[in-house]
Amino acid sequence: MINVLDLQKVYGPLKVLDGVTLECERGKVTAILGESGGGKSTFLKILIGAVEPDAGDIWIDGKNIRTLNEQGLDAVRQQIGMLFQHAALFHSMTVGENVALPILENTTLDDNIVEIIVKMKLEQVGLSDFEEFMPGQLSGGMQKRVGLARAIALDPKIVLYDEPSGGLDPISAAVIDKLIVDLNRVLGITSVVVTHDIRSAMKIAHKVVLLHQGRVLIEGTPDDLATAEDPLVRQFLNGDPDGPIQLRKSREEYERSLLGN
Ligand SMILES: Nc1ncnc2c1ncn2[C@@H]1O[C@H](COP(=O)(O)OP(=O)(O)OP(=O)(O)O)[C@@H](O)[C@H]1O
Ligand SMILES: [Mg+2]
């Protein structure tokens, strides 16, 4: 369903994606893990055509999105819902208006039909009583769920989730996890979940992909990863500060950078 081939993206001197090749199967949940700043959000933005890669190909439902014109790209985008890392709701609009937005922008449905769809989507994320609320009146977890209702407003075949449970308490995070799993099971939505939450990824994903230094370090079922012996993989999954992945510069490097030579 989503096939990514040798994807590359640089920002100035920074190689963010350095040849990512992966497949996200139709109707399955694929979780993408990786260091902060490792290019996960960039990857999702490339999938929706919001960021242009420097090289590589992306096939979505058999179409190479890099060869599509704006019209073709729009048609593909309509089949993809995205939950942004920071919910990205419009704070001057009600919850209901936020969810209605993509429907109004992409269809010519009557207002009363739109209203019904909005109610259904809010019901699906457990927020049916909150249509008239402003986003600022909701908790972070509830805002994420509004973002999710908006992401599924057009009945997408694919939903991309950027840190769906980031910054949430364990119970709110579990609620989001359950929603992702339910949407996948009930509606057969192909799901790509970028997350820091390793436990959640292992629980909800059919396939887990670990990105490291702009490449796929390992991919496999949660069981494959749990039993992997690669020390890099072990360090990442165990969240060890010490190991092959060095987050902080060495003392000498730090001194050199402070002193400027
Ligand atoms: N528009 C941009 N211009 C310049 N640099 C960018 C831009 N977008 C992202 N970057 C850089 O690319 C790198 C990857 O960013 P990205 O947001 O994809 O990381 P991430 O894996 O999603 O991180 P996190 O887990 O913290 O959300 C970062 O170093 C970031 O500063
Ligand atoms: Mg990110």
Coordinates of N, CA, C and O in Angstrom, one line a residue, residues 7-10 17 46 49 51-58 65-66:
L7 N 14.6 6.8 0.1 CA 14.2 8.1 0.3 C 15.3 8.9 1.0 O 15.9 8.5 2.0
Q8 N 15.6 10.1 0.4 CA 16.6 10.9 1.0 C 16.2 12.4 1.1 O 15.4 12.9 0.3
K9 N 16.6 13.0 2.2 CA 16.2 14.4 2.5 C 17.4 15.0 3.3 O 17.8 14.5 4.3
V10 N 17.9 16.1 2.8 CA 18.9 16.9 3.5 C 18.3 18.3 3.8 O 17.5 18.8 3.0
L17 N 17.2 12.1 6.1 CA 16.9 10.7 5.6 C 18.0 10.3 4.6 O 18.2 11.1 3.7
I46 N 6.7 14.0 4.1 CA 7.0 13.6 2.7 C 5.9 12.7 2.2 O 5.5 12.8 1.0
G49 N 3.1 14.6 0.9 CA 3.5 15.5 -0.1 C 3.6 17.0 0.4 O 3.6 17.9 -0.4
V51 N 6.3 17.9 2.1 CA 7.8 18.2 2.0 C 8.3 17.4 0.8 O 7.9 16.2 0.6
E52 N 9.1 18.1 0.1 CA 9.7 17.4 -1.1 C 11.0 16.7 -0.8 O 11.9 17.3 -0.2
P53 N 11.1 15.4 -1.1 CA 12.4 14.7 -0.8 C 13.4 15.1 -1.8 O 13.1 15.7 -2.9
D54 N 14.7 14.8 -1.5 CA 15.8 15.1 -2.5 C 15.9 14.0 -3.5 O 16.4 14.2 -4.6
A55 N 15.6 12.8 -3.0 CA 15.7 11.6 -3.9 C 14.8 10.5 -3.3 O 14.4 10.5 -2.2
G56 N 14.5 9.5 -4.2 CA 13.7 8.4 -3.7 C 12.3 8.4 -4.3 O 11.9 9.4 -5.0
D57 N 11.6 7.3 -4.1 CA 10.3 7.2 -4.7 C 9.3 6.8 -3.6 O 9.7 6.1 -2.7
I58 N 8.0 7.2 -3.7 CA 7.0 6.9 -2.8 C 5.8 6.4 -3.6 O 5.2 7.2 -4.4
I65 N 3.9 9.0 -6.1 CA 3.4 10.4 -5.8 C 4.4 11.5 -6.3 O 4.0 12.6 -6.5
R66 N 5.6 11.1 -6.6 CA 6.6 12.0 -7.0 C 6.4 12.4 -8.5 O 6.9 13.4 -9.0

